[in-house]
Amino acid sequence: MAKYSFKCADIGMNCGFETKASTKEELMPLIANHAKTAHSMNEIPADVMQKVNSAIKKSLF
Ligand SMILES: [Zn+2]
């Protein structure tokens, strides 16, 4: 089963936030919600979104 994880620090944020989900579709709203509450991003800018996408790690186990 695949697992997706994201660390805020991986996109250059000085932030210890880390989240995991079993699908990318589940992971994205968790990231969006964090960006909104912790980083005051009501909408994630396209350039940040690109960084987020490349920072998402997929692990298989
Ligand atoms: Zn963060």
mmCIF file with all atom_site columns, C-alpha atoms and ligand atoms in Angstrom:
data_model
loop_
_atom_site.group_PDB
_atom_site.id
_atom_site.type_symbol
_atom_site.label_atom_id
_atom_site.label_alt_id
_atom_site.label_comp_id
_atom_site.label_asym_id
_atom_site.label_entity_id
_atom_site.label_seq_id
_atom_site.pdbx_PDB_ins_code
_atom_site.Cartn_x
_atom_site.Cartn_y
_atom_site.Cartn_z
_atom_site.occupancy
_atom_site.B_iso_or_equiv
_atom_site.pdbx_formal_charge
_atom_site.auth_seq_id
_atom_site.auth_comp_id
_atom_site.auth_asym_id
_atom_site.auth_atom_id
_atom_site.pdbx_PDB_model_num
ATOM   1  C  CA . MET A 1 1  ? 0.000  0.000  0.000  1.00 0.00 ? 1  MET A CA 1
ATOM   2  C  CA . ALA A 1 2  ? 1.287  3.405  -0.944 1.00 0.00 ? 2  ALA A CA 1
ATOM   3  C  CA . LYS A 1 3  ? 1.600  6.219  1.464  1.00 0.00 ? 3  LYS A CA 1
ATOM   4  C  CA . TYR A 1 4  ? 2.120  9.858  0.687  1.00 0.00 ? 4  TYR A CA 1
ATOM   5  C  CA . SER A 1 5  ? 3.862  12.237 3.006  1.00 0.00 ? 5  SER A CA 1
ATOM   6  C  CA . PHE A 1 6  ? 4.688  15.899 3.005  1.00 0.00 ? 6  PHE A CA 1
ATOM   7  C  CA . LYS A 1 7  ? 6.955  18.042 5.148  1.00 0.00 ? 7  LYS A CA 1
ATOM   8  C  CA . CYS A 1 8  ? 6.582  21.771 5.161  1.00 0.00 ? 8  CYS A CA 1
ATOM   9  C  CA . ALA A 1 9  ? 10.336 22.157 5.723  1.00 0.00 ? 9  ALA A CA 1
ATOM   10 C  CA . ASP A 1 10 ? 10.917 20.473 2.326  1.00 0.00 ? 10 ASP A CA 1
ATOM   11 C  CA . ILE A 1 11 ? 9.517  23.514 0.540  1.00 0.00 ? 11 ILE A CA 1
ATOM   12 C  CA . GLY A 1 12 ? 11.787 25.836 2.470  1.00 0.00 ? 12 GLY A CA 1
ATOM   13 C  CA . MET A 1 13 ? 9.373  26.804 5.216  1.00 0.00 ? 13 MET A CA 1
ATOM   14 C  CA . ASN A 1 14 ? 10.645 27.263 8.745  1.00 0.00 ? 14 ASN A CA 1
ATOM   15 C  CA . CYS A 1 15 ? 7.963  24.950 9.993  1.00 0.00 ? 15 CYS A CA 1
ATOM   16 C  CA . GLY A 1 16 ? 7.805  21.515 11.589 1.00 0.00 ? 16 GLY A CA 1
ATOM   17 C  CA . PHE A 1 17 ? 4.535  20.472 9.989  1.00 0.00 ? 17 PHE A CA 1
ATOM   18 C  CA . GLU A 1 18 ? 4.417  16.973 8.583  1.00 0.00 ? 18 GLU A CA 1
ATOM   19 C  CA . THR A 1 19 ? 1.435  15.056 7.252  1.00 0.00 ? 19 THR A CA 1
ATOM   20 C  CA . LYS A 1 20 ? 0.633  11.681 5.724  1.00 0.00 ? 20 LYS A CA 1
ATOM   21 C  CA . ALA A 1 21 ? -2.243 10.143 3.814  1.00 0.00 ? 21 ALA A CA 1
ATOM   22 C  CA . SER A 1 22 ? -2.894 7.011  1.819  1.00 0.00 ? 22 SER A CA 1
ATOM   23 C  CA . THR A 1 23 ? -3.681 8.923  -1.377 1.00 0.00 ? 23 THR A CA 1
ATOM   24 C  CA . LYS A 1 24 ? -2.561 12.200 -2.893 1.00 0.00 ? 24 LYS A CA 1
ATOM   25 C  CA . GLU A 1 25 ? -6.211 13.246 -3.060 1.00 0.00 ? 25 GLU A CA 1
ATOM   26 C  CA . GLU A 1 26 ? -6.428 12.923 0.723  1.00 0.00 ? 26 GLU A CA 1
ATOM   27 C  CA . LEU A 1 27 ? -3.104 14.590 1.282  1.00 0.00 ? 27 LEU A CA 1
ATOM   28 C  CA . MET A 1 28 ? -3.765 17.775 -0.704 1.00 0.00 ? 28 MET A CA 1
ATOM   29 C  CA . PRO A 1 29 ? -6.607 19.121 1.485  1.00 0.00 ? 29 PRO A CA 1
ATOM   30 C  CA . LEU A 1 30 ? -4.494 18.489 4.595  1.00 0.00 ? 30 LEU A CA 1
ATOM   31 C  CA . ILE A 1 31 ? -1.698 20.566 3.096  1.00 0.00 ? 31 ILE A CA 1
ATOM   32 C  CA . ALA A 1 32 ? -4.114 23.252 1.902  1.00 0.00 ? 32 ALA A CA 1
ATOM   33 C  CA . ASN A 1 33 ? -5.667 23.452 5.348  1.00 0.00 ? 33 ASN A CA 1
ATOM   34 C  CA . HIS A 1 34 ? -2.279 23.767 6.990  1.00 0.00 ? 34 HIS A CA 1
ATOM   35 C  CA . ALA A 1 35 ? -1.191 26.446 4.517  1.00 0.00 ? 35 ALA A CA 1
ATOM   36 C  CA . LYS A 1 36 ? -4.334 28.389 5.342  1.00 0.00 ? 36 LYS A CA 1
ATOM   37 C  CA . THR A 1 37 ? -4.164 28.135 9.127  1.00 0.00 ? 37 THR A CA 1
ATOM   38 C  CA . ALA A 1 38 ? -0.401 28.271 9.662  1.00 0.00 ? 38 ALA A CA 1
ATOM   39 C  CA . HIS A 1 39 ? 0.821  30.341 6.720  1.00 0.00 ? 39 HIS A CA 1
ATOM   40 C  CA . SER A 1 40 ? -2.203 32.552 5.956  1.00 0.00 ? 40 SER A CA 1
ATOM   41 C  CA . MET A 1 41 ? -2.433 31.230 2.391  1.00 0.00 ? 41 MET A CA 1
ATOM   42 C  CA . ASN A 1 42 ? -6.095 31.200 1.511  1.00 0.00 ? 42 ASN A CA 1
ATOM   43 C  CA . GLU A 1 43 ? -5.080 29.968 -1.876 1.00 0.00 ? 43 GLU A CA 1
ATOM   44 C  CA . ILE A 1 44 ? -1.812 28.236 -2.561 1.00 0.00 ? 44 ILE A CA 1
ATOM   45 C  CA . PRO A 1 45 ? 0.075  30.135 -5.292 1.00 0.00 ? 45 PRO A CA 1
ATOM   46 C  CA . ALA A 1 46 ? 1.003  28.119 -8.396 1.00 0.00 ? 46 ALA A CA 1
ATOM   47 C  CA . ASP A 1 47 ? 4.744  28.287 -7.712 1.00 0.00 ? 47 ASP A CA 1
ATOM   48 C  CA . VAL A 1 48 ? 4.264  27.030 -4.153 1.00 0.00 ? 48 VAL A CA 1
ATOM   49 C  CA . MET A 1 49 ? 1.933  24.318 -5.427 1.00 0.00 ? 49 MET A CA 1
ATOM   50 C  CA . GLN A 1 50 ? 4.673  23.138 -7.753 1.00 0.00 ? 50 GLN A CA 1
ATOM   51 C  CA . LYS A 1 51 ? 7.110  22.932 -4.841 1.00 0.00 ? 51 LYS A CA 1
ATOM   52 C  CA . VAL A 1 52 ? 4.524  21.088 -2.780 1.00 0.00 ? 52 VAL A CA 1
ATOM   53 C  CA . ASN A 1 53 ? 4.016  18.558 -5.560 1.00 0.00 ? 53 ASN A CA 1
ATOM   54 C  CA . SER A 1 54 ? 7.712  17.854 -5.884 1.00 0.00 ? 54 SER A CA 1
ATOM   55 C  CA . ALA A 1 55 ? 8.114  17.646 -2.099 1.00 0.00 ? 55 ALA A CA 1
ATOM   56 C  CA . ILE A 1 56 ? 5.450  14.961 -1.717 1.00 0.00 ? 56 ILE A CA 1
ATOM   57 C  CA . LYS A 1 57 ? 7.077  11.630 -1.071 1.00 0.00 ? 57 LYS A CA 1
ATOM   58 C  CA . LYS A 1 58 ? 5.513  8.344  -1.986 1.00 0.00 ? 58 LYS A CA 1
ATOM   59 C  CA . SER A 1 59 ? 6.525  5.328  0.004  1.00 0.00 ? 59 SER A CA 1
ATOM   60 C  CA . LEU A 1 60 ? 5.592  1.741  -0.614 1.00 0.00 ? 60 LEU A CA 1
ATOM   61 C  CA . PHE A 1 61 ? 5.377  -0.878 2.052  1.00 0.00 ? 61 PHE A CA 1
HETATM 62 ZN ZN . ZN  B 2 .  ? 3.994  24.830 7.499  1.00 0.00 ? 1  ZN  B ZN 1
#
